[in-house]
PDB file of N, CA and C in Angstrom:
ATOM      1  N   MET A   1       4.583  91.635 170.607  1.00  0.00           N
ATOM      2  CA  MET A   1       3.778  90.645 170.489  1.00  0.00           C
ATOM      3  C   MET A   1       3.384  90.019 168.791  1.00  0.00           C
ATOM      4  N   GLU A   2       4.082  89.089 168.641  1.00  0.00           N
ATOM      5  CA  GLU A   2       3.630  88.495 167.509  1.00  0.00           C
ATOM      6  C   GLU A   2       2.195  88.613 166.873  1.00  0.00           C
ATOM      7  N   ASN A   3       2.083  88.481 165.936  1.00  0.00           N
ATOM      8  CA  ASN A   3       0.534  88.148 165.285  1.00  0.00           C
ATOM      9  C   ASN A   3      -0.091  87.030 165.816  1.00  0.00           C
ATOM     10  N   GLY A   4       0.654  85.905 165.695  1.00  0.00           N
ATOM     11  CA  GLY A   4       0.196  84.617 166.404  1.00  0.00           C
ATOM     12  C   GLY A   4      -0.183  84.448 167.497  1.00  0.00           C
ATOM     13  N   ARG A   5       0.128  85.314 168.568  1.00  0.00           N
ATOM     14  CA  ARG A   5       0.147  85.532 170.093  1.00  0.00           C
ATOM     15  C   ARG A   5      -0.933  86.120 170.168  1.00  0.00           C
ATOM     16  N   PHE A   6      -1.514  87.442 169.216  1.00  0.00           N
ATOM     17  CA  PHE A   6      -2.538  88.215 169.287  1.00  0.00           C
ATOM     18  C   PHE A   6      -3.712  87.569 168.749  1.00  0.00           C
ATOM     19  N   ARG A   7      -3.529  86.324 168.105  1.00  0.00           N
ATOM     20  CA  ARG A   7      -4.765  86.059 167.227  1.00  0.00           C
ATOM     21  C   ARG A   7      -5.261  84.751 168.665  1.00  0.00           C
ATOM     22  N   ARG A   8      -4.097  84.347 169.015  1.00  0.00           N
ATOM     23  CA  ARG A   8      -4.107  83.035 170.302  1.00  0.00           C
ATOM     24  C   ARG A   8      -5.224  84.151 171.227  1.00  0.00           C
ATOM     25  N   SER A   9      -4.437  85.322 171.999  1.00  0.00           N
ATOM     26  CA  SER A   9      -5.269  86.041 173.009  1.00  0.00           C
ATOM     27  C   SER A   9      -6.755  86.290 172.677  1.00  0.00           C
ATOM     28  N   LEU A  10      -6.902  86.902 171.071  1.00  0.00           N
ATOM     29  CA  LEU A  10      -8.297  87.004 170.726  1.00  0.00           C
ATOM     30  C   LEU A  10      -9.088  85.823 170.768  1.00  0.00           C
ATOM     31  N   LEU A  11      -8.721  84.175 170.698  1.00  0.00           N
ATOM     32  CA  LEU A  11      -9.616  83.528 171.006  1.00  0.00           C
ATOM     33  C   LEU A  11      -9.932  82.948 172.029  1.00  0.00           C
ATOM     34  N   PHE A  12      -8.684  83.445 173.294  1.00  0.00           N
ATOM     35  CA  PHE A  12      -9.322  83.013 174.438  1.00  0.00           C
ATOM     36  C   PHE A  12     -10.082  84.307 174.790  1.00  0.00           C
ATOM     37  N   LYS A  13     -10.079  85.692 174.722  1.00  0.00           N
ATOM     38  CA  LYS A  13     -11.004  86.398 175.000  1.00  0.00           C
ATOM     39  C   LYS A  13     -12.453  86.215 174.406  1.00  0.00           C
ATOM     40  N   LEU A  14     -12.717  85.842 172.817  1.00  0.00           N
ATOM     41  CA  LEU A  14     -13.833  85.204 172.795  1.00  0.00           C
ATOM     42  C   LEU A  14     -14.646  84.541 173.164  1.00  0.00           C
ATOM     43  N   GLU A  15     -13.857  83.440 173.769  1.00  0.00           N
ATOM     44  CA  GLU A  15     -14.152  82.331 174.748  1.00  0.00           C
ATOM     45  C   GLU A  15     -14.767  82.632 176.149  1.00  0.00           C
ATOM     46  N   GLY A  16     -14.223  83.950 176.398  1.00  0.00           N
ATOM     47  CA  GLY A  16     -14.542  84.559 177.712  1.00  0.00           C
ATOM     48  C   GLY A  16     -15.964  85.349 177.472  1.00  0.00           C
ATOM     49  N   LEU A  17     -16.477  85.733 176.107  1.00  0.00           N
ATOM     50  CA  LEU A  17     -17.288  86.599 175.513  1.00  0.00           C
ATOM     51  C   LEU A  17     -18.371  85.552 175.758  1.00  0.00           C
ATOM     52  N   LYS A  18     -18.307  84.805 175.877  1.00  0.00           N
ATOM     53  CA  LYS A  18     -19.640  83.349 175.392  1.00  0.00           C
ATOM     54  C   LYS A  18     -20.001  83.070 176.839  1.00  0.00           C
ATOM     55  N   LEU A  19     -19.045  83.637 178.003  1.00  0.00           N
ATOM     56  CA  LEU A  19     -19.611  83.485 179.121  1.00  0.00           C
ATOM     57  C   LEU A  19     -20.138  84.755 179.451  1.00  0.00           C
ATOM     58  N   ARG A  20     -19.807  85.713 179.135  1.00  0.00           N
ATOM     59  CA  ARG A  20     -20.178  86.844 179.671  1.00  0.00           C
ATOM     60  C   ARG A  20     -20.426  88.174 178.328  1.00  0.00           C
ATOM     61  N   PRO A  21     -21.169  87.747 177.399  1.00  0.00           N
ATOM     62  CA  PRO A  21     -21.027  88.564 176.082  1.00  0.00           C
ATOM     63  C   PRO A  21     -21.688  90.048 176.438  1.00  0.00           C
ATOM     64  N   LYS A  22     -22.293  90.821 177.394  1.00  0.00           N
ATOM     65  CA  LYS A  22     -22.181  92.282 177.323  1.00  0.00           C
ATOM     66  C   LYS A  22     -21.098  92.910 178.502  1.00  0.00           C
ATOM     67  N   ASP A  23     -20.035  92.243 179.049  1.00  0.00           N
ATOM     68  CA  ASP A  23     -18.841  92.591 179.383  1.00  0.00           C
ATOM     69  C   ASP A  23     -18.065  93.635 178.704  1.00  0.00           C
ATOM     70  N   PRO A  24     -18.098  94.828 179.418  1.00  0.00           N
ATOM     71  CA  PRO A  24     -17.282  95.821 178.037  1.00  0.00           C
ATOM     72  C   PRO A  24     -16.068  95.758 178.318  1.00  0.00           C
ATOM     73  N   PHE A  25     -15.552  95.076 179.255  1.00  0.00           N
ATOM     74  CA  PHE A  25     -14.067  95.319 179.278  1.00  0.00           C
ATOM     75  C   PHE A  25     -13.419  94.283 178.642  1.00  0.00           C
ATOM     76  N   GLN A  26     -14.203  93.331 178.332  1.00  0.00           N
ATOM     77  CA  GLN A  26     -13.589  92.062 177.314  1.00  0.00           C
ATOM     78  C   GLN A  26     -14.129  92.521 176.032  1.00  0.00           C
ATOM     79  N   LEU A  27     -15.208  93.191 175.866  1.00  0.00           N
ATOM     80  CA  LEU A  27     -15.173  93.393 174.374  1.00  0.00           C
ATOM     81  C   LEU A  27     -14.332  94.569 174.156  1.00  0.00           C
ATOM     82  N   ALA A  28     -13.719  95.687 174.749  1.00  0.00           N
ATOM     83  CA  ALA A  28     -12.653  96.335 174.530  1.00  0.00           C
ATOM     84  C   ALA A  28     -11.340  95.630 174.473  1.00  0.00           C
ATOM     85  N   ALA A  29     -11.389  94.496 174.913  1.00  0.00           N
ATOM     86  CA  ALA A  29     -10.309  94.156 175.162  1.00  0.00           C
ATOM     87  C   ALA A  29      -9.835  93.136 173.488  1.00  0.00           C
ATOM     88  N   CYS A  30     -11.097  93.061 173.126  1.00  0.00           N
ATOM     89  CA  CYS A  30     -11.194  91.875 172.030  1.00  0.00           C
ATOM     90  C   CYS A  30     -10.868  93.517 170.771  1.00  0.00           C
ATOM     91  N   GLY A  31     -11.604  94.188 170.944  1.00  0.00           N
ATOM     92  CA  GLY A  31     -11.106  95.070 169.977  1.00  0.00           C
ATOM     93  C   GLY A  31      -9.877  96.068 169.948  1.00  0.00           C
ATOM     94  N   THR A  32      -9.161  95.837 171.041  1.00  0.00           N
ATOM     95  CA  THR A  32      -7.555  96.335 171.512  1.00  0.00           C
ATOM     96  C   THR A  32      -7.043  95.198 170.644  1.00  0.00           C
ATOM     97  N   ILE A  33      -7.234  94.007 170.567  1.00  0.00           N
ATOM     98  CA  ILE A  33      -6.722  92.910 169.967  1.00  0.00           C
ATOM     99  C   ILE A  33      -6.696  92.888 168.445  1.00  0.00           C
ATOM    100  N   CYS A  34      -8.306  93.299 167.924  1.00  0.00           N
ATOM    101  CA  CYS A  34      -8.249  93.552 166.598  1.00  0.00           C
ATOM    102  C   CYS A  34      -7.750  94.573 165.804  1.00  0.00           C
ATOM    103  N   TYR A  35      -7.519  95.772 166.791  1.00  0.00           N
ATOM    104  CA  TYR A  35      -6.863  96.913 166.243  1.00  0.00           C
ATOM    105  C   TYR A  35      -5.338  96.302 166.064  1.00  0.00           C
ATOM    106  N   GLN A  36      -4.817  95.929 167.320  1.00  0.00           N
ATOM    107  CA  GLN A  36      -3.196  95.522 166.915  1.00  0.00           C
ATOM    108  C   GLN A  36      -2.788  94.676 165.853  1.00  0.00           C
ATOM    109  N   LEU A  37      -3.813  94.158 165.404  1.00  0.00           N
ATOM    110  CA  LEU A  37      -3.745  92.975 164.219  1.00  0.00           C
ATOM    111  C   LEU A  37      -4.344  93.734 162.954  1.00  0.00           C
ATOM    112  N   GLY A  38      -4.615  94.648 162.992  1.00  0.00           N
ATOM    113  CA  GLY A  38      -4.825  95.713 161.986  1.00  0.00           C
ATOM    114  C   GLY A  38      -6.141  95.387 161.110  1.00  0.00           C
ATOM    115  N   HIS A  39      -7.128  94.812 162.071  1.00  0.00           N
ATOM    116  CA  HIS A  39      -8.498  94.469 161.480  1.00  0.00           C
ATOM    117  C   HIS A  39      -9.466  95.617 162.246  1.00  0.00           C
ATOM    118  N   TYR A  40      -9.407  96.916 161.525  1.00  0.00           N
ATOM    119  CA  TYR A  40     -10.614  98.111 161.811  1.00  0.00           C
ATOM    120  C   TYR A  40     -11.559  97.912 162.208  1.00  0.00           C
ATOM    121  N   ASP A  41     -11.999  97.061 161.155  1.00  0.00           N
ATOM    122  CA  ASP A  41     -13.752  97.028 160.785  1.00  0.00           C
ATOM    123  C   ASP A  41     -13.945  96.471 162.091  1.00  0.00           C
ATOM    124  N   GLU A  42     -13.316  94.898 162.642  1.00  0.00           N
ATOM    125  CA  GLU A  42     -14.055  93.852 163.636  1.00  0.00           C
ATOM    126  C   GLU A  42     -13.653  95.015 165.093  1.00  0.00           C
ATOM    127  N   ALA A  43     -12.613  95.912 165.104  1.00  0.00           N
ATOM    128  CA  ALA A  43     -12.096  96.590 166.145  1.00  0.00           C
ATOM    129  C   ALA A  43     -13.442  97.446 166.399  1.00  0.00           C
ATOM    130  N   GLU A  44     -13.660  98.134 165.354  1.00  0.00           N
ATOM    131  CA  GLU A  44     -14.780  99.368 165.835  1.00  0.00           C
ATOM    132  C   GLU A  44     -16.070  98.327 166.246  1.00  0.00           C
ATOM    133  N   GLU A  45     -16.352  97.328 165.596  1.00  0.00           N
ATOM    134  CA  GLU A  45     -17.520  96.825 166.098  1.00  0.00           C
ATOM    135  C   GLU A  45     -17.819  96.361 167.758  1.00  0.00           C
ATOM    136  N   PHE A  46     -16.385  95.531 167.960  1.00  0.00           N
ATOM    137  CA  PHE A  46     -16.234  95.323 169.243  1.00  0.00           C
ATOM    138  C   PHE A  46     -16.010  96.844 170.008  1.00  0.00           C
ATOM    139  N   TYR A  47     -15.628  97.535 169.787  1.00  0.00           N
ATOM    140  CA  TYR A  47     -15.707  98.885 170.366  1.00  0.00           C
ATOM    141  C   TYR A  47     -17.247  99.669 170.510  1.00  0.00           C
ATOM    142  N   THR A  48     -17.908  99.256 169.687  1.00  0.00           N
ATOM    143  CA  THR A  48     -19.481  99.732 169.307  1.00  0.00           C
ATOM    144  C   THR A  48     -19.833  99.282 170.706  1.00  0.00           C
ATOM    145  N   LYS A  49     -19.832  97.929 170.748  1.00  0.00           N
ATOM    146  CA  LYS A  49     -20.652  97.151 171.613  1.00  0.00           C
ATOM    147  C   LYS A  49     -20.360  97.383 173.084  1.00  0.00           C
ATOM    148  N   ALA A  50     -19.071  97.451 173.155  1.00  0.00           N
ATOM    149  CA  ALA A  50     -18.308  98.020 174.614  1.00  0.00           C
ATOM    150  C   ALA A  50     -18.733  99.257 174.903  1.00  0.00           C
ATOM    151  N   MET A  51     -19.176 100.435 174.374  1.00  0.00           N
ATOM    152  CA  MET A  51     -19.694 101.754 174.499  1.00  0.00           C
ATOM    153  C   MET A  51     -21.335 101.462 174.783  1.00  0.00           C
ATOM    154  N   LYS A  52     -21.843  99.963 174.384  1.00  0.00           N
ATOM    155  CA  LYS A  52     -23.211 100.095 174.519  1.00  0.00           C
ATOM    156  C   LYS A  52     -23.633  99.931 175.573  1.00  0.00           C
ATOM    157  N   TYR A  53     -22.437  99.091 176.305  1.00  0.00           N
ATOM    158  CA  TYR A  53     -22.568  98.669 178.008  1.00  0.00           C
ATOM    159  C   TYR A  53     -21.923  99.029 179.106  1.00  0.00           C
ATOM    160  N   ASN A  54     -21.233 100.341 178.616  1.00  0.00           N
ATOM    161  CA  ASN A  54     -20.299 100.907 179.398  1.00  0.00           C
ATOM    162  C   ASN A  54     -19.905 102.441 178.683  1.00  0.00           C
ATOM    163  N   THR A  55     -20.207 103.476 178.895  1.00  0.00           N
ATOM    164  CA  THR A  55     -19.811 104.522 178.056  1.00  0.00           C
ATOM    165  C   THR A  55     -18.490 105.148 178.741  1.00  0.00           C
ATOM    166  N   GLU A  56     -17.940 104.527 179.777  1.00  0.00           N
ATOM    167  CA  GLU A  56     -17.156 105.214 180.793  1.00  0.00           C
ATOM    168  C   GLU A  56     -15.482 104.525 180.630  1.00  0.00           C
ATOM    169  N   VAL A  57     -15.303 103.523 179.830  1.00  0.00           N
ATOM    170  CA  VAL A  57     -14.396 102.552 179.043  1.00  0.00           C
ATOM    171  C   VAL A  57     -13.405 103.897 178.277  1.00  0.00           C
ATOM    172  N   VAL A  58     -12.694 104.632 178.922  1.00  0.00           N
ATOM    173  CA  VAL A  58     -12.233 105.744 178.178  1.00  0.00           C
ATOM    174  C   VAL A  58     -11.077 104.919 176.800  1.00  0.00           C
ATOM    175  N   GLU A  59     -10.527 103.552 177.249  1.00  0.00           N
ATOM    176  CA  GLU A  59      -9.786 103.134 176.152  1.00  0.00           C
ATOM    177  C   GLU A  59     -10.661 102.937 174.868  1.00  0.00           C
ATOM    178  N   VAL A  60     -11.661 102.425 174.987  1.00  0.00           N
ATOM    179  CA  VAL A  60     -12.975 101.995 173.751  1.00  0.00           C
ATOM    180  C   VAL A  60     -12.789 103.707 172.912  1.00  0.00           C
ATOM    181  N   TRP A  61     -13.057 105.147 173.863  1.00  0.00           N
ATOM    182  CA  TRP A  61     -12.971 106.059 172.983  1.00  0.00           C
ATOM    183  C   TRP A  61     -11.683 106.096 172.480  1.00  0.00           C
ATOM    184  N   TYR A  62     -10.493 106.054 172.898  1.00  0.00           N
ATOM    185  CA  TYR A  62      -9.041 106.569 172.642  1.00  0.00           C
ATOM    186  C   TYR A  62      -8.967 105.242 171.163  1.00  0.00           C
ATOM    187  N   PHE A  63      -9.559 104.176 171.312  1.00  0.00           N
ATOM    188  CA  PHE A  63      -9.144 103.409 170.160  1.00  0.00           C
ATOM    189  C   PHE A  63      -9.956 103.702 169.184  1.00  0.00           C
ATOM    190  N   MET A  64     -11.184 104.119 169.515  1.00  0.00           N
ATOM    191  CA  MET A  64     -12.237 104.581 168.014  1.00  0.00           C
ATOM    192  C   MET A  64     -11.645 106.163 167.455  1.00  0.00           C
ATOM    193  N   GLY A  65     -11.126 106.576 168.295  1.00  0.00           N
ATOM    194  CA  GLY A  65     -10.076 108.077 167.372  1.00  0.00           C
ATOM    195  C   GLY A  65      -9.168 107.334 166.936  1.00  0.00           C
ATOM    196  N   ARG A  66      -8.076 106.134 167.200  1.00  0.00           N
ATOM    197  CA  ARG A  66      -7.404 105.762 166.295  1.00  0.00           C
ATOM    198  C   ARG A  66      -7.785 105.142 165.164  1.00  0.00           C
ATOM    199  N   ILE A  67      -8.663 104.506 165.503  1.00  0.00           N
ATOM    200  CA  ILE A  67      -9.617 103.772 163.883  1.00  0.00           C
ATOM    201  C   ILE A  67      -9.608 104.843 162.954  1.00  0.00           C
ATOM    202  N   TYR A  68     -10.246 105.919 163.532  1.00  0.00           N
ATOM    203  CA  TYR A  68     -10.934 107.038 162.398  1.00  0.00           C
ATOM    204  C   TYR A  68      -9.884 107.528 161.884  1.00  0.00           C
ATOM    205  N   GLU A  69      -8.718 107.803 162.720  1.00  0.00           N
ATOM    206  CA  GLU A  69      -7.341 108.130 162.221  1.00  0.00           C
ATOM    207  C   GLU A  69      -6.718 107.677 160.958  1.00  0.00           C
ATOM    208  N   GLU A  70      -6.746 105.989 161.619  1.00  0.00           N
ATOM    209  CA  GLU A  70      -6.071 105.149 160.253  1.00  0.00           C
ATOM    210  C   GLU A  70      -7.193 105.081 159.129  1.00  0.00           C
ATOM    211  N   ASN A  71      -8.230 105.699 159.094  1.00  0.00           N
ATOM    212  CA  ASN A  71      -8.991 105.739 157.821  1.00  0.00           C
ATOM    213  C   ASN A  71      -9.313 106.869 157.379  1.00  0.00           C
ATOM    214  N   LYS A  72      -8.254 107.924 158.041  1.00  0.00           N
ATOM    215  CA  LYS A  72      -7.982 108.971 157.248  1.00  0.00           C
ATOM    216  C   LYS A  72      -9.389 110.063 157.643  1.00  0.00           C
ATOM    217  N   LYS A  73     -10.207 109.529 158.285  1.00  0.00           N
ATOM    218  CA  LYS A  73     -11.590 110.546 158.933  1.00  0.00           C
ATOM    219  C   LYS A  73     -10.968 111.233 160.163  1.00  0.00           C
ATOM    220  N   TYR A  74     -10.206 112.226 159.982  1.00  0.00           N
ATOM    221  CA  TYR A  74      -9.910 113.216 161.049  1.00  0.00           C
ATOM    222  C   TYR A  74     -10.724 113.836 161.559  1.00  0.00           C
ATOM    223  N   GLU A  75     -11.819 114.506 161.626  1.00  0.00           N
ATOM    224  CA  GLU A  75     -12.720 115.402 162.462  1.00  0.00           C
ATOM    225  C   GLU A  75     -13.156 114.452 163.014  1.00  0.00           C
ATOM    226  N   GLU A  76     -13.606 113.118 163.168  1.00  0.00           N
ATOM    227  CA  GLU A  76     -14.391 112.140 163.512  1.00  0.00           C
ATOM    228  C   GLU A  76     -13.398 111.388 164.772  1.00  0.00           C
ATOM    229  N   ALA A  77     -12.197 111.425 164.401  1.00  0.00           N
ATOM    230  CA  ALA A  77     -10.819 110.935 165.111  1.00  0.00           C
ATOM    231  C   ALA A  77     -10.674 112.173 166.224  1.00  0.00           C
ATOM    232  N   ILE A  78     -10.711 113.240 165.638  1.00  0.00           N
ATOM    233  CA  ILE A  78     -10.805 114.101 166.611  1.00  0.00           C
ATOM    234  C   ILE A  78     -12.056 114.474 167.988  1.00  0.00           C
ATOM    235  N   ALA A  79     -12.901 113.914 167.526  1.00  0.00           N
ATOM    236  CA  ALA A  79     -14.192 114.061 167.996  1.00  0.00           C
ATOM    237  C   ALA A  79     -14.025 113.158 169.234  1.00  0.00           C
ATOM    238  N   PHE A  80     -13.531 111.799 168.920  1.00  0.00           N
ATOM    239  CA  PHE A  80     -13.535 110.768 170.026  1.00  0.00           C
ATOM    240  C   PHE A  80     -12.241 111.294 170.773  1.00  0.00           C
ATOM    241  N   TYR A  81     -11.474 111.299 170.176  1.00  0.00           N
ATOM    242  CA  TYR A  81     -10.273 111.931 171.424  1.00  0.00           C
ATOM    243  C   TYR A  81     -10.844 113.486 172.404  1.00  0.00           C
ATOM    244  N   LYS A  82     -11.296 114.116 172.027  1.00  0.00           N
ATOM    245  CA  LYS A  82     -12.060 114.851 173.316  1.00  0.00           C
ATOM    246  C   LYS A  82     -13.159 114.379 174.070  1.00  0.00           C
ATOM    247  N   ILE A  83     -13.832 113.252 173.672  1.00  0.00           N
ATOM    248  CA  ILE A  83     -14.505 112.527 174.529  1.00  0.00           C
ATOM    249  C   ILE A  83     -13.563 112.064 175.305  1.00  0.00           C
ATOM    250  N   VAL A  84     -12.335 111.651 174.878  1.00  0.00           N
ATOM    251  CA  VAL A  84     -11.694 110.836 175.974  1.00  0.00           C
ATOM    252  C   VAL A  84     -11.363 112.302 176.967  1.00  0.00           C
ATOM    253  N   LEU A  85     -10.943 113.170 176.273  1.00  0.00           N
ATOM    254  CA  LEU A  85     -10.255 114.422 177.603  1.00  0.00           C
ATOM    255  C   LEU A  85     -11.253 114.806 178.028  1.00  0.00           C
ATOM    256  N   ASP A  86     -12.863 114.781 178.009  1.00  0.00           N
ATOM    257  CA  ASP A  86     -13.815 114.850 178.903  1.00  0.00           C
ATOM    258  C   ASP A  86     -13.753 113.775 180.067  1.00  0.00           C
ATOM    259  N   LYS A  87     -13.644 112.701 179.579  1.00  0.00           N
ATOM    260  CA  LYS A  87     -13.384 111.469 180.572  1.00  0.00           C
ATOM    261  C   LYS A  87     -12.225 111.486 181.545  1.00  0.00           C
ATOM    262  N   ASP A  88     -10.955 111.495 181.019  1.00  0.00           N
ATOM    263  CA  ASP A  88      -9.861 111.977 181.674  1.00  0.00           C
ATOM    264  C   ASP A  88      -9.191 112.974 180.949  1.00  0.00           C
ATOM    265  N   GLN A  89      -9.179 114.193 182.002  1.00  0.00           N
ATOM    266  CA  GLN A  89      -8.200 115.149 180.849  1.00  0.00           C
ATOM    267  C   GLN A  89      -6.825 115.062 181.213  1.00  0.00           C
ATOM    268  N   ASP A  90      -6.578 114.055 181.637  1.00  0.00           N
ATOM    269  CA  ASP A  90      -4.891 113.984 181.641  1.00  0.00           C
ATOM    270  C   ASP A  90      -4.179 113.174 180.782  1.00  0.00           C
ATOM    271  N   CYS A  91      -5.134 112.650 179.814  1.00  0.00           N
ATOM    272  CA  CYS A  91      -5.006 111.519 178.913  1.00  0.00           C
ATOM    273  C   CYS A  91      -3.734 112.062 178.069  1.00  0.00           C
ATOM    274  N   ILE A  92      -2.537 112.014 178.163  1.00  0.00           N
ATOM    275  CA  ILE A  92      -1.470 112.664 177.181  1.00  0.00           C
ATOM    276  C   ILE A  92      -1.821 112.076 176.083  1.00  0.00           C
ATOM    277  N   ASN A  93      -1.784 110.705 175.704  1.00  0.00           N
ATOM    278  CA  ASN A  93      -1.906 110.281 174.162  1.00  0.00           C
ATOM    279  C   ASN A  93      -3.038 110.815 173.413  1.00  0.00           C
ATOM    280  N   ALA A  94      -4.011 111.188 174.026  1.00  0.00           N
ATOM    281  CA  ALA A  94      -4.918 112.048 173.582  1.00  0.00           C
ATOM    282  C   ALA A  94      -4.927 113.329 173.117  1.00  0.00           C
ATOM    283  N   LYS A  95      -4.231 114.322 174.245  1.00  0.00           N
ATOM    284  CA  LYS A  95      -3.949 115.566 173.537  1.00  0.00           C
ATOM    285  C   LYS A  95      -2.705 115.289 172.633  1.00  0.00           C
ATOM    286  N   LYS A  96      -1.957 114.595 172.482  1.00  0.00           N
ATOM    287  CA  LYS A  96      -0.663 114.375 171.374  1.00  0.00           C
ATOM    288  C   LYS A  96      -1.482 114.081 170.103  1.00  0.00           C
ATOM    289  N   ARG A  97      -2.417 113.048 170.224  1.00  0.00           N
ATOM    290  CA  ARG A  97      -2.953 112.527 168.952  1.00  0.00           C
ATOM    291  C   ARG A  97      -3.709 114.015 168.392  1.00  0.00           C
ATOM    292  N   ILE A  98      -4.534 115.046 168.804  1.00  0.00           N
ATOM    293  CA  ILE A  98      -5.427 116.013 168.627  1.00  0.00           C
ATOM    294  C   ILE A  98      -4.319 117.156 168.390  1.00  0.00           C
ATOM    295  N   LYS A  99      -3.073 117.217 168.816  1.00  0.00           N
ATOM    296  CA  LYS A  99      -2.260 117.841 168.320  1.00  0.00           C
ATOM    297  C   LYS A  99      -1.548 117.959 167.401  1.00  0.00           C
ATOM    298  N   ASN A 100      -1.190 116.649 166.749  1.00  0.00           N
ATOM    299  CA  ASN A 100      -0.577 115.787 165.706  1.00  0.00           C
ATOM    300  C   ASN A 100      -1.585 116.521 164.660  1.00  0.00           C
ATOM    301  N   LEU A 101      -2.838 116.022 164.494  1.00  0.00           N
ATOM    302  CA  LEU A 101      -4.087 116.104 163.559  1.00  0.00           C
ATOM    303  C   LEU A 101      -4.334 117.898 163.226  1.00  0.00           C
ATOM    304  N   TYR A 102      -4.012 118.394 164.126  1.00  0.00           N
ATOM    305  CA  TYR A 102      -4.345 119.919 163.745  1.00  0.00           C
ATOM    306  C   TYR A 102      -2.961 120.246 163.229  1.00  0.00           C
ATOM    307  N   ASN A 103      -1.961 120.204 163.710  1.00  0.00           N
ATOM    308  CA  ASN A 103      -1.048 120.541 162.683  1.00  0.00           C
ATOM    309  C   ASN A 103      -0.529 119.592 161.525  1.00  0.00           C
ATOM    310  N   ASN A 104      -0.940 118.836 161.044  1.00  0.00           N
ATOM    311  CA  ASN A 104      -0.842 118.343 159.713  1.00  0.00           C
ATOM    312  C   ASN A 104      -1.837 119.095 158.768  1.00  0.00           C
TER     313      ASN A 104
END
């Protein structure tokens, strides 16, 4: 998906947040779009808000790990991936990311 489509998707999701500002799934979706656009600070803000309203959205914890990994904060990234595995022990992506971080 090109950046223009991501930006349009974000605008659409932001409109939805006006109606349901505490919806953790909409907040997470906005965070994921920002992450895909490379706007990690904004993504982290959306994910932090999503966690405030629902701590069980595994995607949020996973992408927080990705943000910290992108920012070379590897210990923090691993901590987030471990939370993912506490919530979903079958998350292959979190397992792979932890393994890669320990091997580098």
